[in-house]
CSV table of C-alpha atoms and ligand atoms in Angstrom, one decimal:
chain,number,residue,atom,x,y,z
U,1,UNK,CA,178.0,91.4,11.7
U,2,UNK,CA,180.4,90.2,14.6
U,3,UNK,CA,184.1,90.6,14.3
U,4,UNK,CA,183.0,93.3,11.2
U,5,UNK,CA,185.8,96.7,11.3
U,6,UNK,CA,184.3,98.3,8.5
U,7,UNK,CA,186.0,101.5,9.4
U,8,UNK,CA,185.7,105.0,8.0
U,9,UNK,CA,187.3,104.8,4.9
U,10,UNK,CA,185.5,103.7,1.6
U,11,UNK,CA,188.9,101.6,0.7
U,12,UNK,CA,188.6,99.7,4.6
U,13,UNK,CA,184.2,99.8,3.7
U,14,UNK,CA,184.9,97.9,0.2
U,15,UNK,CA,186.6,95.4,1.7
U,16,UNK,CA,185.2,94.8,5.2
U,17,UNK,CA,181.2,95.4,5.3
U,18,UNK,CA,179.4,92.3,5.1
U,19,UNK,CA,181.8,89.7,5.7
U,20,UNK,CA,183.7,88.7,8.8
U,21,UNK,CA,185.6,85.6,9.7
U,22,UNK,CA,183.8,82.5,9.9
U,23,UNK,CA,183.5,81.6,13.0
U,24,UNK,CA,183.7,77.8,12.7
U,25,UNK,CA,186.9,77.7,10.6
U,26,UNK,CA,188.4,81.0,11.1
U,27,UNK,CA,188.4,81.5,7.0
U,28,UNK,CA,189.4,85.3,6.4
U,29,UNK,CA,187.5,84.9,3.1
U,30,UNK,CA,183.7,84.6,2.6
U,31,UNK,CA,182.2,81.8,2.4
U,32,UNK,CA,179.7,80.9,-0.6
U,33,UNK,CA,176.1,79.9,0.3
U,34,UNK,CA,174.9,78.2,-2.2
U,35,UNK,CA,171.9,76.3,-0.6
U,36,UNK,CA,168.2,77.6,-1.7
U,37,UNK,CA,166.9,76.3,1.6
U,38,UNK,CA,167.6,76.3,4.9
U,39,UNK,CA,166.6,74.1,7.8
U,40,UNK,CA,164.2,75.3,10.1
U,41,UNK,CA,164.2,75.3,13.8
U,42,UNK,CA,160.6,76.1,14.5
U,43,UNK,CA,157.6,74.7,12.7
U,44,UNK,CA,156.7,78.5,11.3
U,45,UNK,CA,154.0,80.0,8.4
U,46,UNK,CA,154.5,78.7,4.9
U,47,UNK,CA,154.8,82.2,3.5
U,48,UNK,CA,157.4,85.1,3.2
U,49,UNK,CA,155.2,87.1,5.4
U,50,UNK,CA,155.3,84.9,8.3
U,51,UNK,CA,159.0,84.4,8.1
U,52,UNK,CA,159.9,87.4,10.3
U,53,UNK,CA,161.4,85.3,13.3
U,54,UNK,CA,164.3,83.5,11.5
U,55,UNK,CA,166.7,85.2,9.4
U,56,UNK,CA,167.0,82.5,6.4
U,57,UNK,CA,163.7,80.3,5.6
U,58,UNK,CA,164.4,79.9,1.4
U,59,UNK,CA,167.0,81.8,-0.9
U,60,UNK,CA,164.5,83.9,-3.3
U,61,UNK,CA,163.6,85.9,0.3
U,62,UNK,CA,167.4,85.7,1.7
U,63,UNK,CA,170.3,84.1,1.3
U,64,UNK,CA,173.8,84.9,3.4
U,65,UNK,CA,175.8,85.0,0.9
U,66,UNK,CA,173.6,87.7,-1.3
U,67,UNK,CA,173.3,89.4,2.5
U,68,UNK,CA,176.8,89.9,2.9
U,69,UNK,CA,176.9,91.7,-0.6
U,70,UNK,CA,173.7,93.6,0.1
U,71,UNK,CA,175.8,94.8,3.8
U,72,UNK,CA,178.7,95.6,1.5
U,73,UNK,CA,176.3,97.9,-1.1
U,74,UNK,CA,174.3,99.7,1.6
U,75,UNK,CA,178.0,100.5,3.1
U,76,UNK,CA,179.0,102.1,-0.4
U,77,UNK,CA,176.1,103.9,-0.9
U,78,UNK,CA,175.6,104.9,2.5
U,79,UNK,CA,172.2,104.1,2.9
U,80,UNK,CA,170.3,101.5,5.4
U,81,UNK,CA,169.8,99.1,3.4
U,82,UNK,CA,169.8,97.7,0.0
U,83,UNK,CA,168.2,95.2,-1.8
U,84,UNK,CA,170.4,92.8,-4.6
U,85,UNK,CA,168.8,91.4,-8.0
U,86,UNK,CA,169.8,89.3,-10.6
U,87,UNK,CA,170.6,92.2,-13.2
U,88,UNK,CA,170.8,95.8,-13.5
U,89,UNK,CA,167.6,95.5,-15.3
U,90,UNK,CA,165.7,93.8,-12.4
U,91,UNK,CA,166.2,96.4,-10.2
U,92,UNK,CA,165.2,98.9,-12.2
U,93,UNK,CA,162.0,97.2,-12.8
U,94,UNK,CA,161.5,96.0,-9.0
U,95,UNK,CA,161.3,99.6,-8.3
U,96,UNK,CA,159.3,100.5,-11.2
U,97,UNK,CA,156.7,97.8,-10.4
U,98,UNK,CA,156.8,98.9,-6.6
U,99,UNK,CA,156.6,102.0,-7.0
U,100,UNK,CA,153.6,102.6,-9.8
U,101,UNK,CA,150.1,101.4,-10.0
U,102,UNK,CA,147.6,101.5,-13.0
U,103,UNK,CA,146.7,105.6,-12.8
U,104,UNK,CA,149.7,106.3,-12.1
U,105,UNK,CA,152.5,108.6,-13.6
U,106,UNK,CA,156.3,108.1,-14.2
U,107,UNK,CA,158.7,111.1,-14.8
U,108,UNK,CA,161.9,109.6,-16.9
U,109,UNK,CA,164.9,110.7,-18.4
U,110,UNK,CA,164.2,111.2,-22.5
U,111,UNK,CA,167.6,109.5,-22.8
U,112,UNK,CA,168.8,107.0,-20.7
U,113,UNK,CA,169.9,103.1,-20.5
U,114,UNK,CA,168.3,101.6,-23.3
U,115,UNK,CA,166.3,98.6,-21.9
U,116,UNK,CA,164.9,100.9,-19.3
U,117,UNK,CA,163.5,103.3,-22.0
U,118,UNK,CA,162.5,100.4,-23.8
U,119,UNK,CA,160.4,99.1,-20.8
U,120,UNK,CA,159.2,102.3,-19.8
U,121,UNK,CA,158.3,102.9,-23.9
U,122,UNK,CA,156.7,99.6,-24.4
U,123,UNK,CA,155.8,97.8,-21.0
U,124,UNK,CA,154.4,100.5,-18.5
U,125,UNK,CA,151.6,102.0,-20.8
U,126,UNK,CA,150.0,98.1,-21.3
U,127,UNK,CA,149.7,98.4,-17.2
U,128,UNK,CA,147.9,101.9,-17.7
U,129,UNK,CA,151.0,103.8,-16.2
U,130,UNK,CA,151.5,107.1,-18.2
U,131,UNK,CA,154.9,107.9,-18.7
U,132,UNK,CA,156.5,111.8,-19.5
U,133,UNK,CA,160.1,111.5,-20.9
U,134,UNK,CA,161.6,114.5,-20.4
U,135,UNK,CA,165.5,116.2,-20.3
U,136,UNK,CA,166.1,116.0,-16.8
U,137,UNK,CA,169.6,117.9,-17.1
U,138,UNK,CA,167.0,120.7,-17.4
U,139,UNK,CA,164.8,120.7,-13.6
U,140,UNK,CA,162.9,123.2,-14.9
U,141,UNK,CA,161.6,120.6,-17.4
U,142,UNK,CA,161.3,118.0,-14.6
U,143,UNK,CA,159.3,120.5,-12.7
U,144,UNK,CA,157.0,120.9,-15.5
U,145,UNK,CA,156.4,117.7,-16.4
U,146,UNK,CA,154.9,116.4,-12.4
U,147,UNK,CA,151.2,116.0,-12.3
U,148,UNK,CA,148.7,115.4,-9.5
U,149,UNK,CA,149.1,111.5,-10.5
U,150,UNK,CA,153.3,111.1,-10.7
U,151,UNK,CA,154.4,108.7,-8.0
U,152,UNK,CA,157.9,108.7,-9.4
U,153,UNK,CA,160.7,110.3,-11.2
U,154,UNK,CA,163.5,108.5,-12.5
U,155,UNK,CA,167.0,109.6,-13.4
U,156,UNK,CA,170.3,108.5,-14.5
U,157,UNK,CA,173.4,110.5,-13.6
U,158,UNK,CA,175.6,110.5,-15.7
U,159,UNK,CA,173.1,109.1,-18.6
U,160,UNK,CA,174.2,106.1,-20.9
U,161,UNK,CA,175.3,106.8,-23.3
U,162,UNK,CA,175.7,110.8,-24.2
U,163,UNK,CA,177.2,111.1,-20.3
U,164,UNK,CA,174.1,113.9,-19.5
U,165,UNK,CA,174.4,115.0,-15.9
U,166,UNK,CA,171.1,115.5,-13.8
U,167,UNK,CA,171.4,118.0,-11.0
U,168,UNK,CA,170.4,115.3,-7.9
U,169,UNK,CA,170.0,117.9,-5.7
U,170,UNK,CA,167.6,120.4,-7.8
U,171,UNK,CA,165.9,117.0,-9.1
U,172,UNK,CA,165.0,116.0,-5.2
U,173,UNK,CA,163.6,119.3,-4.0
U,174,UNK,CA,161.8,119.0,-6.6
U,175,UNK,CA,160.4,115.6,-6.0
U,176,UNK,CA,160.1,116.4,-2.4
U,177,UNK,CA,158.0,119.6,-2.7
U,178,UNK,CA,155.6,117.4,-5.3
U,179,UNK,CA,155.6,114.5,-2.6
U,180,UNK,CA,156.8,112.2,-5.3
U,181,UNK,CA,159.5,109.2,-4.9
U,182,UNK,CA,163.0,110.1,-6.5
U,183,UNK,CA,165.0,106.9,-8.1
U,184,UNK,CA,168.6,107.4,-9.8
U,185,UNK,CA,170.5,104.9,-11.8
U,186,UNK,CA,174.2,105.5,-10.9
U,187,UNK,CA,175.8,102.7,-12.4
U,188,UNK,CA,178.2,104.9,-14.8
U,189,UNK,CA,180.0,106.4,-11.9
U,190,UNK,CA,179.2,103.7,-9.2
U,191,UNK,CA,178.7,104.7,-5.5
U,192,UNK,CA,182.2,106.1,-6.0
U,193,UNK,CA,181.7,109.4,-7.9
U,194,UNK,CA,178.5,109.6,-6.4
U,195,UNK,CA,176.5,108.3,-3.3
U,196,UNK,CA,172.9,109.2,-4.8
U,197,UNK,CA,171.3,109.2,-1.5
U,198,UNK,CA,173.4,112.1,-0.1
U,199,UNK,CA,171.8,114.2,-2.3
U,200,UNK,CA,167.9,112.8,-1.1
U,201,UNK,CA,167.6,110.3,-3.4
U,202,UNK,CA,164.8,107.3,-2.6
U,203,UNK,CA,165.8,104.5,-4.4
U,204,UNK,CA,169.7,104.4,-5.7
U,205,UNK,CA,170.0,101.7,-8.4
U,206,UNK,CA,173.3,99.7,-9.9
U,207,UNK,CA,173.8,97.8,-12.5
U,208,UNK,CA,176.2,95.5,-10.3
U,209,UNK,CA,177.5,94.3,-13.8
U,210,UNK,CA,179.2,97.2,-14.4
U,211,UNK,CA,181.7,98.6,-12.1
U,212,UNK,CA,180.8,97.0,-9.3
U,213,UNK,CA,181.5,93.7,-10.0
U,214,UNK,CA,184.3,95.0,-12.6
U,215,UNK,CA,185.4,91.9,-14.3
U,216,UNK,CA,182.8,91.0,-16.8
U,217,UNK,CA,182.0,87.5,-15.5
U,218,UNK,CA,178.5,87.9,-13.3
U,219,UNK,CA,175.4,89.7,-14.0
U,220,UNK,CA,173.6,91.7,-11.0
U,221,UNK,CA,171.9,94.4,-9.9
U,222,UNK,CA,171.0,96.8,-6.8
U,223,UNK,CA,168.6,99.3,-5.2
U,224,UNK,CA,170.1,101.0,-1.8
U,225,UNK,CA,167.4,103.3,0.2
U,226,UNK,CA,165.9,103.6,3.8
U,227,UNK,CA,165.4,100.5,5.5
U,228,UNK,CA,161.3,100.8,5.9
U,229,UNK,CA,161.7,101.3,1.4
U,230,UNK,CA,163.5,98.8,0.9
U,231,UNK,CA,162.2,96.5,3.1
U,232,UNK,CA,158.6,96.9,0.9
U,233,UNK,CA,160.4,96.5,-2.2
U,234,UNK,CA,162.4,93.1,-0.9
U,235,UNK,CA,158.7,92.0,0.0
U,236,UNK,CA,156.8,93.2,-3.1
U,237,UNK,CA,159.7,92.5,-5.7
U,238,UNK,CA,162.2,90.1,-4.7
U,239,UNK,CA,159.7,87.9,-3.6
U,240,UNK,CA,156.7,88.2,-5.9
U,241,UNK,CA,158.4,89.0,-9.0
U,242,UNK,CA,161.1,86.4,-8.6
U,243,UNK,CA,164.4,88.5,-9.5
U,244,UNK,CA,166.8,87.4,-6.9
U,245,UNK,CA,170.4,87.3,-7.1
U,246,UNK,CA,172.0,84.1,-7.5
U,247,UNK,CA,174.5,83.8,-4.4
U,248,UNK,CA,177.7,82.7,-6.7
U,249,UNK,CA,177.1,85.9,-8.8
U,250,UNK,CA,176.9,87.6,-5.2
U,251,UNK,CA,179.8,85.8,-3.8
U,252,UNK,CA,182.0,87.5,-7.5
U,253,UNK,CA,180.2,90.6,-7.2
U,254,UNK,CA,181.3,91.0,-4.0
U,255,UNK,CA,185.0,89.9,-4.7
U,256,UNK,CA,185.1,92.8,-7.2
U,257,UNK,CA,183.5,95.6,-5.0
U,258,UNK,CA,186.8,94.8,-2.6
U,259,UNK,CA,188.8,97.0,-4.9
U,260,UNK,CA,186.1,99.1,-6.6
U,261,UNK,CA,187.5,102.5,-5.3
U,262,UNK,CA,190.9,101.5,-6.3
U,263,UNK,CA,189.8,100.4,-9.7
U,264,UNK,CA,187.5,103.6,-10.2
U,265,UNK,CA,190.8,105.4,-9.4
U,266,UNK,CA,192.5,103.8,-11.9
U,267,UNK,CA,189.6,103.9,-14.6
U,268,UNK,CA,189.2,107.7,-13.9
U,269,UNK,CA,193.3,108.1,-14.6
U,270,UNK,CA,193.2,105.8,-17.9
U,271,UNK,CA,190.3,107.7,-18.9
U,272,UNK,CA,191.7,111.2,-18.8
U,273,UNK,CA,194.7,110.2,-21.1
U,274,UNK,CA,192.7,108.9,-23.4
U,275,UNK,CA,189.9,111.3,-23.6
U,276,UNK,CA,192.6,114.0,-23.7
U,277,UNK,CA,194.1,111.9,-26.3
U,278,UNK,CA,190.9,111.9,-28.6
U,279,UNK,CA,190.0,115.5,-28.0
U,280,UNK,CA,193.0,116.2,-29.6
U,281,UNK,CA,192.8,113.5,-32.3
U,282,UNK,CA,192.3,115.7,-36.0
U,283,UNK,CA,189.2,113.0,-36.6
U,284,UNK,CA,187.8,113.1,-33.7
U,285,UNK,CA,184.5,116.1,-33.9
U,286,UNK,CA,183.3,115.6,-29.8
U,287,UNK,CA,184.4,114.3,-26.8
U,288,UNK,CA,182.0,113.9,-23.8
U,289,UNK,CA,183.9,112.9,-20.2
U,290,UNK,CA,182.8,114.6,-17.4
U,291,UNK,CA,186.0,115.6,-16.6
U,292,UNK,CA,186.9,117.5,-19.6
U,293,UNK,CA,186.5,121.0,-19.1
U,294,UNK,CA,184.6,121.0,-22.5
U,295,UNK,CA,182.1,118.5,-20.7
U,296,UNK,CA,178.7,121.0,-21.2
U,297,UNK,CA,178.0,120.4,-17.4
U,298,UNK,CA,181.6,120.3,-16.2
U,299,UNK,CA,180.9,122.8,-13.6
U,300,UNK,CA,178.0,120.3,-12.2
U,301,UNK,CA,180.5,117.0,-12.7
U,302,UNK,CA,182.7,118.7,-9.9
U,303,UNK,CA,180.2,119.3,-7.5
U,304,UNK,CA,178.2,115.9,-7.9
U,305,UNK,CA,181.2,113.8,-8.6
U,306,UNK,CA,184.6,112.3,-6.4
U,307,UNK,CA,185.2,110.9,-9.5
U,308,UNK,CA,184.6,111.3,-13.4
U,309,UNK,CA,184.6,107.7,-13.9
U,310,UNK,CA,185.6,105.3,-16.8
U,311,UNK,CA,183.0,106.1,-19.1
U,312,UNK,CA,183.8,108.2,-22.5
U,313,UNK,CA,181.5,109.1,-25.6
U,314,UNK,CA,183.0,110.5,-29.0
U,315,UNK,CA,182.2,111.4,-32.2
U,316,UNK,CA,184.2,110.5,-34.8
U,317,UNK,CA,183.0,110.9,-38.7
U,318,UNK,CA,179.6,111.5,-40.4
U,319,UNK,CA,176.6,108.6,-40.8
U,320,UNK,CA,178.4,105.9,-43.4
U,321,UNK,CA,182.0,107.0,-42.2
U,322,UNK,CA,181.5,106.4,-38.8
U,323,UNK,CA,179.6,103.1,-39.8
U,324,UNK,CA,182.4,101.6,-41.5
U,325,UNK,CA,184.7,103.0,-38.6
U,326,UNK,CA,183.1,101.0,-36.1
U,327,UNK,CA,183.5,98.0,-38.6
U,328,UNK,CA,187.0,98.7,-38.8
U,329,UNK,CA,187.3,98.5,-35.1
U,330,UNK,CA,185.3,95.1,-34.7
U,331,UNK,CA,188.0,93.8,-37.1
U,332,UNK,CA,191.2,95.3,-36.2
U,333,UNK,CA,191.2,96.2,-32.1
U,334,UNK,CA,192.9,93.9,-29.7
U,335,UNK,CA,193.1,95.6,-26.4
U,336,UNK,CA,189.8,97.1,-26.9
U,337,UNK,CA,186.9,94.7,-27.3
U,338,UNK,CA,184.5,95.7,-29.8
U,339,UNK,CA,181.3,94.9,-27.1
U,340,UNK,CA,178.3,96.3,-25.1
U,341,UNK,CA,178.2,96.7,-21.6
U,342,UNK,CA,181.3,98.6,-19.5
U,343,UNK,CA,182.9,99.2,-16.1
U,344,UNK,CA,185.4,96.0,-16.7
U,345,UNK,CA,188.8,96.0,-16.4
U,346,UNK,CA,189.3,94.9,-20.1
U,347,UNK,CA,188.5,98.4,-22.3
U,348,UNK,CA,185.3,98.1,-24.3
U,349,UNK,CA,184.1,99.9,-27.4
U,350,UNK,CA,180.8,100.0,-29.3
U,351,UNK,CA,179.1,102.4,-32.3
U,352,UNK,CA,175.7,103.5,-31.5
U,353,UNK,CA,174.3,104.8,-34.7
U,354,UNK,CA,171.8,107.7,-34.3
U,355,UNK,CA,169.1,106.6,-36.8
U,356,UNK,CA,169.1,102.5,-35.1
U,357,UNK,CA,168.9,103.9,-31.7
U,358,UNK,CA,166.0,106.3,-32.8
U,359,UNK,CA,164.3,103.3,-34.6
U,360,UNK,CA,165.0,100.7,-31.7
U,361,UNK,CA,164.7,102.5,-28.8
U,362,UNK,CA,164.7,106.0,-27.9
U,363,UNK,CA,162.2,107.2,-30.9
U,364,UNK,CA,162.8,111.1,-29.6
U,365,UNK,CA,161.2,113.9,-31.7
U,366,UNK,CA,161.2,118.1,-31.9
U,367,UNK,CA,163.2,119.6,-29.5
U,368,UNK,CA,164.1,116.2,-28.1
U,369,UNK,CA,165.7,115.0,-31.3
U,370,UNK,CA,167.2,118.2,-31.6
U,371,UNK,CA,169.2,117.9,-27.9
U,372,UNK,CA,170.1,114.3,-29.2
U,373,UNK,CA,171.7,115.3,-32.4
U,374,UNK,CA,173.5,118.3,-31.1
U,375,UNK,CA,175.6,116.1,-28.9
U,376,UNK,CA,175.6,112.9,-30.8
U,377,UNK,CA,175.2,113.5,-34.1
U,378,UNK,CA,174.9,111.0,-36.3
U,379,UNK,CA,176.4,108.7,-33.7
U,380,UNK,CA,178.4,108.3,-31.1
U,381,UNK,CA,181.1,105.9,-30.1
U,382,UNK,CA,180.9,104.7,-26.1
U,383,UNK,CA,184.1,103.8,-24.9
U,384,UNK,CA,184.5,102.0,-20.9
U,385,UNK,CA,188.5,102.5,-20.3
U,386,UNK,CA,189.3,99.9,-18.9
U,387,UNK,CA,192.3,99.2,-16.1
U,388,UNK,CA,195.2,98.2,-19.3
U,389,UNK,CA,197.9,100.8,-19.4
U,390,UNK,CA,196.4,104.1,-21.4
U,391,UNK,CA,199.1,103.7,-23.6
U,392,UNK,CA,198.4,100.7,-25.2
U,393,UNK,CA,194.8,101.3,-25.5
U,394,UNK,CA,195.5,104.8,-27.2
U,395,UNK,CA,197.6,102.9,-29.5
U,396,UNK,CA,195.2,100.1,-30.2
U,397,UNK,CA,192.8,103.4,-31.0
U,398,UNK,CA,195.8,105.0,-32.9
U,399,UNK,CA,195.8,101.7,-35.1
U,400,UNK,CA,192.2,102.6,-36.7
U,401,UNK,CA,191.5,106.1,-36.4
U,402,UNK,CA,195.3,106.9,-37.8
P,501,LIG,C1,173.7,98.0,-18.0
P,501,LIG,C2,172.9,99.0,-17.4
P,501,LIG,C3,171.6,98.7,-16.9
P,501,LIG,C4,171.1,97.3,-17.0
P,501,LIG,O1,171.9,96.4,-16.2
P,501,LIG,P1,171.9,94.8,-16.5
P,501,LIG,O2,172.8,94.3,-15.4
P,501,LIG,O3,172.5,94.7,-17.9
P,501,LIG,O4,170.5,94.3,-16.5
P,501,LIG,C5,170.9,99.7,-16.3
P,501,LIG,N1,171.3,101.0,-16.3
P,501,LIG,C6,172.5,101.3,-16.8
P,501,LIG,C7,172.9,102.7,-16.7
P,501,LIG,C8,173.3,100.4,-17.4
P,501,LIG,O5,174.5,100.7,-17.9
């Protein structure tokens, strides 16, 4: 983009890729796009195919607002390109529905965000795609499970919500010596802690609702990738499926990726006290952060991650206790909300019972249940630190676990 510096630095990136003064008013600031159409010099085809010659023909294809964030992701991530929906969840399935035909065969984390395991548990198999859910911290069991018909293997690094590492690296020789597509859901660390595709990933995916947008108010999502990839998945998913970004959720995103490695920063410090904090807490039976040195892949979280991120999961008290603790919290915290999602700068907390998620969503069994149990028990609390000083969310914590 002309009169773009978008530097070196991921701080000067964050805030300079995608935007540049306008160059009617001079206005340092982005505009916002909102139109869904735009007005045509040349009497051209009717459909998305034919629209190669100008750059905006109708907002579901493009938009220049949803552009300038899609500049500003592909800068993060460094990757060519990248590709902006209108959740975390759309993304996920643009890929998925790119990627995989009837025939096919999906490789997938055993344990990972719940509506993708929910879609991959429920929706893939009525389109004939078989699906193998498999520990993918383990790439010996990722190597096991790729047949003649996978297309794809899916990951999440680190996994919502037990904070499972998968070794990127191991994952995408393996994926490359099978000739099969790699995609990784970063959204827990962001492009931050880790750039996916450095490590040979295809298709990086964010939950823009998360950390990259960082202030709870707009929903989004993102795949970052080769130009040629994503190119066929704008065509194929953006277009046909319908999932596109609305530009005033790209025009907030955006706003909030401006200070997303400062915040992540800031997240990773809060997080430390307080993880260090619980850990030490005489209630408190497990604390998973990759930065602990207790973290079971610690030794991995240094290589794969600049930073261990906002993201904590504890244990605290058996089946009913740790019920009726998460009641407690619901009632009685006031810096931390008792809600789902993370990566906001207000601190979020929420109880995820091991029998409900079993029932819901993941429905593991055998060894599987086994890994689950080990870490989680019989539930897990997943906390987002948010950007309030540590101190006062300790002591809002302090208030309910004594
Ligand atoms: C939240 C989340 C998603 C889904 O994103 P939405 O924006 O809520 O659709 C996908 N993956 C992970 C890891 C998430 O945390």
């Amino acid at each position: 983009m002309a009169g773009t510096n978008e530097g070196t630095g991921l701080r000067t990136r964050a805030i300079h890729a995608g935007e540049a003064p306008d160059p009617a008013t001079g206005a340092s600031a982005p505009n916002l796009a909102m139109s869904s159409t735009f007005v045509q010099r040349d009497a051209g085809g009717f459909s998305a195919h034919d629209a190669a010659g100008s750059p905006y023909v109708y907002a579901r294809w493009q938009n220049p607002t949803v552009a300038g964030l899609e500049a500003k992701i592909a800068a993060l991530e460094g990757t060519e390109a990248a590709a902006a929906y209108a959740s975390g969840m759309a993304a996920v399935a643009a890929v998925f529905l790119t990627e995989l035909s009837a025939g096919d065969h999906l490789v997938v984390s055993e344990v990972c965000y719940a509506g993708v395991t929910e879609l991959v548990r429920e929706t893939l198999p009525r389109f004939g795609i078989a699906v193998s859910r498999v520990d993918t911290a383990d790439p010996a069991a990722v190597r096991a499970a790729v047949r003649a018909e996978t297309r794809l293997i899916h990951v999440e690094t680190p996994a919502n919500p037990l904070l499972r590492l998968t070794d990127l690296a191991a994952v995408a020789a393996i994926a490359k010596a099978a000739g099969v597509r790699l995609s990784c859901d970063a959204t827990f660390g962001s492009p931050v802690a880790t750039r996916a595709a450095d490590y040979g990933v295809d298709y990086t995916i964010q939950s823009l609702t998360k950390y990259v947008c960082g202030h709870g108010d707009a929903l989004g999502g993102s795949v970052a990738g080769r130009a040629a990839l994503i190119e066929g998945l704008r065509r194929e998913a953006t277009v046909h499926q319908g999932g596109a970004l609305s530009p005033f959720n790209a025009w907030l995103i955006a706003r909030g990726a401006a200070t997303l490695p400062l915040r992540m920063a800031a997240h990773e410090a809060g997080a430390a006290e307080v993880a260090r904090w619980l850990e030490a807490h005489p209630r408190v039976e497990r604390v998973f952060w990759p930065g602990l040195a207790s973290h079971p892949q610690h030794g991995l979280a240094r290589a794969q991650m600049r930073n261990f991120s906002g993201m904590i999961a504890f244990r605290a008290g058996r089946a009913a206790e740790g019920r009726a603790l998460a009641q407690r919290m619901a009632e009685e915290l006031r810096t931390v909300h008792y809600a789902v999602s993370l990566g906001h700068h207000r601190s979020l907390i929420f109880w995820i019972g091991t029998d409900d998620v079993m029932e819901s969503t993941f429905r593991l069994e055998g060894a599987a249940l086994a890994r689950w149990r080990e870490a989680a028990g019989d539930g897990v609390f997943r906390l987002s630190v948010g950007l309030e000083d540590p101190g006062d969310i300790i002591a809002d914590l302090a208030r309910v676990l004594g």
